[in-house]
Amino acid sequence: DAGVTQSPTHLIKTRGQHVTLRCSPISGHKSVSWYQQVLGQGPQFIFQYYEKEERGRGNFPDRFSARQFPNYSSELNVNALLLGDSALYLCASSLEGGLAFDEQFFGPGTRLTVL
Amino acid sequence: DQQVKQNSPSLSVQEGRISILNCDYTNSMFDYFLWYKKYPAEGPTFLISISSIKDKNEDGRFTVFLNKSAKHLSLHIVPSQPGDSAVYFCAALFPNTGNQFYFGTGTSLTVIP
């Protein structure tokens, strides 16, 4: 079975542009979460989606948005890119998206570089 | 504001010896803790977890210890193997927040053959 897949693998953008990152969860998983990992830091929670509804949002500006589609895949959008948005963006999927912990499976990430 | 901290960026251990990775947290409201392992070019993979109602959890070569009074947890790997060489992240959860993890900054473990 395929794990969590993310596209693209690498991306280079310039300041002010917008970017869309994509994630396909493990088959049967209904929840997707997004994390930003800046070099030298741990992953930082951005969003969690479950059944197309936002279940949680981290401390990120409104330039960051996401959505989940009926097939449970997800997109993360970042507008007006800043140099500080350069990071590895990780997507994770889990079976459910309830209030209790549910084991997450991470994709390999998308490396975004903003010049 | 880093609520979960791993103060050792790197650790080197001889094969067969014990590896001890440490993690400190600042918020006593965290009630669930996890360790993830990450190889280069791969996403983190779940290793072991512990609830705040316990002080120890074992899974094969891996044991996690939780000291709530000190707000400290540690991961013990015995015996260490070269394949354990990776970056290890600890993570914490508040109650009823699903999978909104707070991760530490990671410790890079190198197991020397």
mmCIF file of C-alpha atoms in Angstrom:
data_model
loop_
_atom_site.group_PDB
_atom_site.id
_atom_site.type_symbol
_atom_site.label_atom_id
_atom_site.label_comp_id
_atom_site.label_asym_id
_atom_site.label_seq_id
_atom_site.Cartn_x
_atom_site.Cartn_y
_atom_site.Cartn_z
ATOM 1 C CA ASP A 1 0.000 0.000 0.000
ATOM 2 C CA ALA A 2 1.192 3.498 -0.768
ATOM 3 C CA GLY A 3 2.063 5.723 2.123
ATOM 4 C CA VAL A 4 1.356 9.424 2.339
ATOM 5 C CA THR A 5 2.433 11.115 -0.870
ATOM 6 C CA GLN A 6 3.247 14.779 -1.372
ATOM 7 C CA SER A 7 3.881 16.846 -4.454
ATOM 8 C CA PRO A 8 5.987 18.467 -5.589
ATOM 9 C CA THR A 9 9.151 17.208 -3.915
ATOM 10 C CA HIS A 10 10.973 20.491 -4.301
ATOM 11 C CA LEU A 11 9.801 23.958 -5.219
ATOM 12 C CA ILE A 12 11.502 27.307 -5.708
ATOM 13 C CA LYS A 13 9.480 30.514 -5.570
ATOM 14 C CA THR A 14 10.211 34.206 -5.223
ATOM 15 C CA ARG A 15 8.957 36.576 -2.575
ATOM 16 C CA GLY A 16 5.369 37.694 -3.070
ATOM 17 C CA GLN A 17 4.339 34.676 -5.090
ATOM 18 C CA HIS A 18 1.861 32.065 -3.928
ATOM 19 C CA VAL A 19 2.309 28.321 -3.729
ATOM 20 C CA THR A 20 0.080 25.255 -3.561
ATOM 21 C CA LEU A 21 1.327 22.045 -2.001
ATOM 22 C CA ARG A 22 -0.538 18.766 -2.343
ATOM 23 C CA CYS A 23 -0.960 15.723 -0.165
ATOM 24 C CA SER A 24 -2.620 12.351 -0.663
ATOM 25 C CA PRO A 25 -3.294 10.423 2.541
ATOM 26 C CA ILE A 26 -3.031 6.709 3.069
ATOM 27 C CA SER A 27 -6.051 4.954 1.628
ATOM 28 C CA GLY A 28 -8.828 4.884 4.221
ATOM 29 C CA HIS A 29 -7.420 7.745 6.274
ATOM 30 C CA LYS A 30 -9.813 10.632 6.716
ATOM 31 C CA SER A 31 -7.673 13.196 8.497
ATOM 32 C CA VAL A 32 -4.775 15.235 7.166
ATOM 33 C CA SER A 33 -2.467 17.530 9.092
ATOM 34 C CA TRP A 34 0.141 19.976 7.827
ATOM 35 C CA TYR A 35 3.396 20.909 9.530
ATOM 36 C CA GLN A 36 6.175 23.375 8.711
ATOM 37 C CA GLN A 37 9.738 22.389 9.550
ATOM 38 C CA VAL A 38 12.249 25.189 9.320
ATOM 39 C CA LEU A 39 15.890 24.134 9.108
ATOM 40 C CA GLY A 40 17.221 23.210 12.535
ATOM 41 C CA GLN A 41 13.785 23.212 14.154
ATOM 42 C CA GLY A 42 11.129 20.638 14.835
ATOM 43 C CA PRO A 43 7.925 20.461 12.814
ATOM 44 C CA GLN A 44 5.374 23.113 13.731
ATOM 45 C CA PHE A 45 1.656 22.392 13.437
ATOM 46 C CA ILE A 46 -0.218 24.432 10.818
ATOM 47 C CA PHE A 47 -3.612 22.770 10.205
ATOM 48 C CA GLN A 48 -5.598 19.617 10.788
ATOM 49 C CA TYR A 49 -8.509 18.659 8.544
ATOM 50 C CA TYR A 50 -11.020 15.885 9.043
ATOM 51 C CA GLU A 51 -13.890 15.084 6.731
ATOM 52 C CA LYS A 52 -13.214 18.344 4.843
ATOM 53 C CA GLU A 53 -13.616 20.426 7.992
ATOM 54 C CA GLU A 54 -10.840 22.341 9.732
ATOM 55 C CA ARG A 55 -10.259 20.709 13.117
ATOM 56 C CA GLY A 56 -7.317 22.749 14.298
ATOM 57 C CA ARG A 57 -5.115 25.661 13.336
ATOM 58 C CA GLY A 58 -1.679 26.531 14.618
ATOM 59 C CA ASN A 59 -0.172 29.951 15.117
ATOM 60 C CA PHE A 60 0.280 30.886 11.476
ATOM 61 C CA PRO A 61 -0.835 34.033 9.620
ATOM 62 C CA ASP A 62 -3.867 34.138 7.346
ATOM 63 C CA ARG A 63 -1.544 33.855 4.348
ATOM 64 C CA PHE A 64 -1.660 30.142 5.083
ATOM 65 C CA SER A 65 -4.809 28.281 4.132
ATOM 66 C CA ALA A 66 -5.738 24.712 3.384
ATOM 67 C CA ARG A 67 -8.591 22.567 2.264
ATOM 68 C CA GLN A 68 -9.508 18.912 2.092
ATOM 69 C CA PHE A 69 -11.295 17.327 -0.831
ATOM 70 C CA PRO A 70 -14.002 14.615 -0.896
ATOM 71 C CA ASN A 71 -11.320 11.996 -1.638
ATOM 72 C CA TYR A 72 -9.520 13.182 1.552
ATOM 73 C CA SER A 73 -6.549 14.622 -0.309
ATOM 74 C CA SER A 74 -5.500 18.072 0.780
ATOM 75 C CA GLU A 75 -3.895 21.277 -0.441
ATOM 76 C CA LEU A 76 -1.899 23.803 1.518
ATOM 77 C CA ASN A 77 -1.811 27.297 0.042
ATOM 78 C CA VAL A 78 0.568 30.044 1.039
ATOM 79 C CA ASN A 79 0.103 33.553 -0.353
ATOM 80 C CA ALA A 80 2.509 36.491 -0.472
ATOM 81 C CA LEU A 81 5.515 34.303 0.198
ATOM 82 C CA LEU A 82 8.221 35.574 2.526
ATOM 83 C CA LEU A 83 11.809 34.421 2.796
ATOM 84 C CA GLY A 84 10.911 32.938 6.198
ATOM 85 C CA ASP A 85 8.441 30.565 4.570
ATOM 86 C CA SER A 86 11.351 28.535 3.250
ATOM 87 C CA ALA A 87 10.952 25.186 4.954
ATOM 88 C CA LEU A 88 10.082 21.542 4.625
ATOM 89 C CA TYR A 89 6.305 21.177 4.599
ATOM 90 C CA LEU A 90 5.133 17.868 5.985
ATOM 91 C CA CYS A 91 1.761 16.288 5.550
ATOM 92 C CA ALA A 92 0.504 13.559 7.873
ATOM 93 C CA SER A 93 -2.574 11.405 7.683
ATOM 94 C CA SER A 94 -4.480 9.493 10.331
ATOM 95 C CA LEU A 95 -7.476 7.225 10.316
ATOM 96 C CA GLU A 96 -9.725 9.560 12.247
ATOM 97 C CA GLY A 97 -9.628 13.184 13.263
ATOM 98 C CA GLY A 98 -11.213 13.126 16.652
ATOM 99 C CA LEU A 99 -10.128 14.745 19.861
ATOM 100 C CA ALA A 100 -8.063 11.770 21.014
ATOM 101 C CA PHE A 101 -4.629 10.975 19.650
ATOM 102 C CA ASP A 102 -4.634 8.883 16.521
ATOM 103 C CA GLU A 103 -1.327 7.669 15.094
ATOM 104 C CA GLN A 104 -0.119 9.885 12.281
ATOM 105 C CA PHE A 105 1.829 8.767 9.253
ATOM 106 C CA PHE A 106 4.008 11.399 7.635
ATOM 107 C CA GLY A 107 4.852 11.951 4.012
ATOM 108 C CA PRO A 108 8.387 12.784 2.858
ATOM 109 C CA GLY A 109 7.595 16.477 2.644
ATOM 110 C CA THR A 110 7.855 19.273 0.091
ATOM 111 C CA ARG A 111 10.986 21.403 0.279
ATOM 112 C CA LEU A 112 10.009 25.019 -0.455
ATOM 113 C CA THR A 113 12.696 27.595 -1.100
ATOM 114 C CA VAL A 114 11.701 31.259 -1.310
ATOM 115 C CA LEU A 115 14.234 33.554 -2.980
ATOM 116 C CA ASP B 1 7.925 30.136 22.443
ATOM 117 C CA GLN B 2 9.337 26.616 22.421
ATOM 118 C CA GLN B 3 7.234 24.519 24.776
ATOM 119 C CA VAL B 4 9.071 21.284 24.015
ATOM 120 C CA LYS B 5 12.858 21.341 24.039
ATOM 121 C CA GLN B 6 15.606 18.943 23.149
ATOM 122 C CA ASN B 7 18.798 20.536 24.395
ATOM 123 C CA SER B 8 21.222 18.105 22.769
ATOM 124 C CA PRO B 9 21.381 18.630 19.006
ATOM 125 C CA SER B 10 23.504 15.531 18.542
ATOM 126 C CA LEU B 11 24.589 12.333 20.272
ATOM 127 C CA SER B 12 27.127 9.654 19.325
ATOM 128 C CA VAL B 13 27.019 6.174 20.835
ATOM 129 C CA GLN B 14 28.933 2.948 20.229
ATOM 130 C CA GLU B 15 26.986 0.053 18.781
ATOM 131 C CA GLY B 16 25.628 -2.172 21.538
ATOM 132 C CA ARG B 17 25.645 0.563 24.167
ATOM 133 C CA ILE B 18 22.675 2.487 25.515
ATOM 134 C CA SER B 19 21.446 5.666 23.824
ATOM 135 C CA ILE B 20 19.604 8.152 26.017
ATOM 136 C CA LEU B 21 17.774 11.015 24.362
ATOM 137 C CA ASN B 22 16.267 13.722 26.521
ATOM 138 C CA CYS B 23 13.334 16.070 26.180
ATOM 139 C CA ASP B 24 11.990 18.811 28.443
ATOM 140 C CA TYR B 25 8.639 20.561 28.314
ATOM 141 C CA THR B 26 7.331 23.677 29.969
ATOM 142 C CA ASN B 27 3.567 23.192 30.094
ATOM 143 C CA SER B 28 2.259 20.756 32.711
ATOM 144 C CA MET B 29 -1.055 20.496 30.838
ATOM 145 C CA PHE B 30 0.470 18.228 28.174
ATOM 146 C CA ASP B 31 -0.994 14.766 28.712
ATOM 147 C CA TYR B 32 0.474 12.634 25.933
ATOM 148 C CA PHE B 33 4.026 12.350 24.670
ATOM 149 C CA LEU B 34 5.558 10.671 21.669
ATOM 150 C CA TRP B 35 8.888 10.004 20.043
ATOM 151 C CA TYR B 36 9.371 10.081 16.298
ATOM 152 C CA LYS B 37 12.379 9.005 14.255
ATOM 153 C CA LYS B 38 13.333 10.682 10.994
ATOM 154 C CA TYR B 39 15.705 9.489 8.310
ATOM 155 C CA PRO B 40 16.940 11.924 5.627
ATOM 156 C CA ALA B 41 14.473 12.493 2.788
ATOM 157 C CA GLU B 42 11.728 10.668 4.672
ATOM 158 C CA GLY B 43 8.921 11.847 6.908
ATOM 159 C CA PRO B 44 9.034 11.209 10.656
ATOM 160 C CA THR B 45 7.874 7.759 11.753
ATOM 161 C CA PHE B 46 6.202 7.013 15.049
ATOM 162 C CA LEU B 47 8.373 5.168 17.535
ATOM 163 C CA ILE B 48 6.783 5.032 20.978
ATOM 164 C CA SER B 49 4.391 7.015 23.138
ATOM 165 C CA ILE B 50 3.431 7.480 26.762
ATOM 166 C CA SER B 51 0.416 8.865 28.531
ATOM 167 C CA SER B 52 0.865 11.239 31.432
ATOM 168 C CA ILE B 53 -0.755 8.699 33.760
ATOM 169 C CA LYS B 54 2.245 6.416 33.291
ATOM 170 C CA ASP B 55 5.917 6.873 34.019
ATOM 171 C CA LYS B 56 7.330 4.193 31.740
ATOM 172 C CA ASN B 57 6.499 2.447 28.493
ATOM 173 C CA GLU B 58 8.541 -0.248 26.773
ATOM 174 C CA ASP B 59 8.526 -1.565 23.244
ATOM 175 C CA GLY B 60 11.349 -3.939 22.446
ATOM 176 C CA ARG B 61 14.642 -2.054 22.544
ATOM 177 C CA PHE B 62 12.902 1.258 23.164
ATOM 178 C CA THR B 63 11.764 2.564 26.548
ATOM 179 C CA VAL B 64 10.316 5.979 27.277
ATOM 180 C CA PHE B 65 10.422 7.395 30.791
ATOM 181 C CA LEU B 66 8.282 10.290 31.976
ATOM 182 C CA ASN B 67 9.053 12.426 35.020
ATOM 183 C CA LYS B 68 6.096 14.765 35.395
ATOM 184 C CA SER B 69 7.442 16.648 38.367
ATOM 185 C CA ALA B 70 10.575 17.537 36.397
ATOM 186 C CA LYS B 71 8.623 17.961 33.129
ATOM 187 C CA HIS B 72 11.134 15.648 31.517
ATOM 188 C CA LEU B 73 10.982 12.586 29.339
ATOM 189 C CA SER B 74 13.702 10.406 27.956
ATOM 190 C CA LEU B 75 14.031 7.703 25.332
ATOM 191 C CA HIS B 76 16.363 4.790 26.019
ATOM 192 C CA ILE B 77 17.544 2.550 23.191
ATOM 193 C CA VAL B 78 19.239 -0.667 24.298
ATOM 194 C CA PRO B 79 21.233 -2.027 22.597
ATOM 195 C CA SER B 80 21.879 0.689 20.042
ATOM 196 C CA GLN B 81 22.299 -0.419 16.430
ATOM 197 C CA PRO B 82 23.742 1.443 13.414
ATOM 198 C CA GLY B 83 20.267 1.469 11.844
ATOM 199 C CA ASP B 84 19.095 3.604 14.764
ATOM 200 C CA SER B 85 21.141 6.512 13.395
ATOM 201 C CA ALA B 86 18.530 9.178 12.660
ATOM 202 C CA VAL B 87 17.053 12.399 14.017
ATOM 203 C CA TYR B 88 14.742 11.810 16.967
ATOM 204 C CA PHE B 89 11.944 14.220 17.814
ATOM 205 C CA CYS B 90 9.894 14.245 20.958
ATOM 206 C CA ALA B 91 6.376 15.612 20.729
ATOM 207 C CA ALA B 92 3.634 16.521 23.177
ATOM 208 C CA LEU B 93 -0.126 16.878 23.041
ATOM 209 C CA PHE B 94 -2.654 18.819 25.069
ATOM 210 C CA PRO B 95 -5.841 16.942 26.036
ATOM 211 C CA ASN B 96 -8.564 16.678 23.397
ATOM 212 C CA THR B 97 -6.558 18.354 20.660
ATOM 213 C CA GLY B 98 -6.360 15.442 18.289
ATOM 214 C CA ASN B 99 -3.031 15.397 16.497
ATOM 215 C CA GLN B 100 -1.901 18.983 17.093
ATOM 216 C CA PHE B 101 1.606 18.015 18.153
ATOM 217 C CA TYR B 102 4.185 20.286 19.700
ATOM 218 C CA PHE B 103 7.561 18.998 18.536
ATOM 219 C CA GLY B 104 11.003 19.479 20.006
ATOM 220 C CA THR B 105 13.940 20.586 17.871
ATOM 221 C CA GLY B 106 15.333 17.096 17.433
ATOM 222 C CA THR B 107 18.463 15.170 18.401
ATOM 223 C CA SER B 108 20.642 13.598 15.740
ATOM 224 C CA LEU B 109 21.777 10.168 16.939
ATOM 225 C CA THR B 110 24.791 8.489 15.383
ATOM 226 C CA VAL B 111 25.478 4.882 16.333
ATOM 227 C CA ILE B 112 29.072 4.000 15.581
ATOM 228 C CA PRO B 113 29.700 0.411 14.440
#
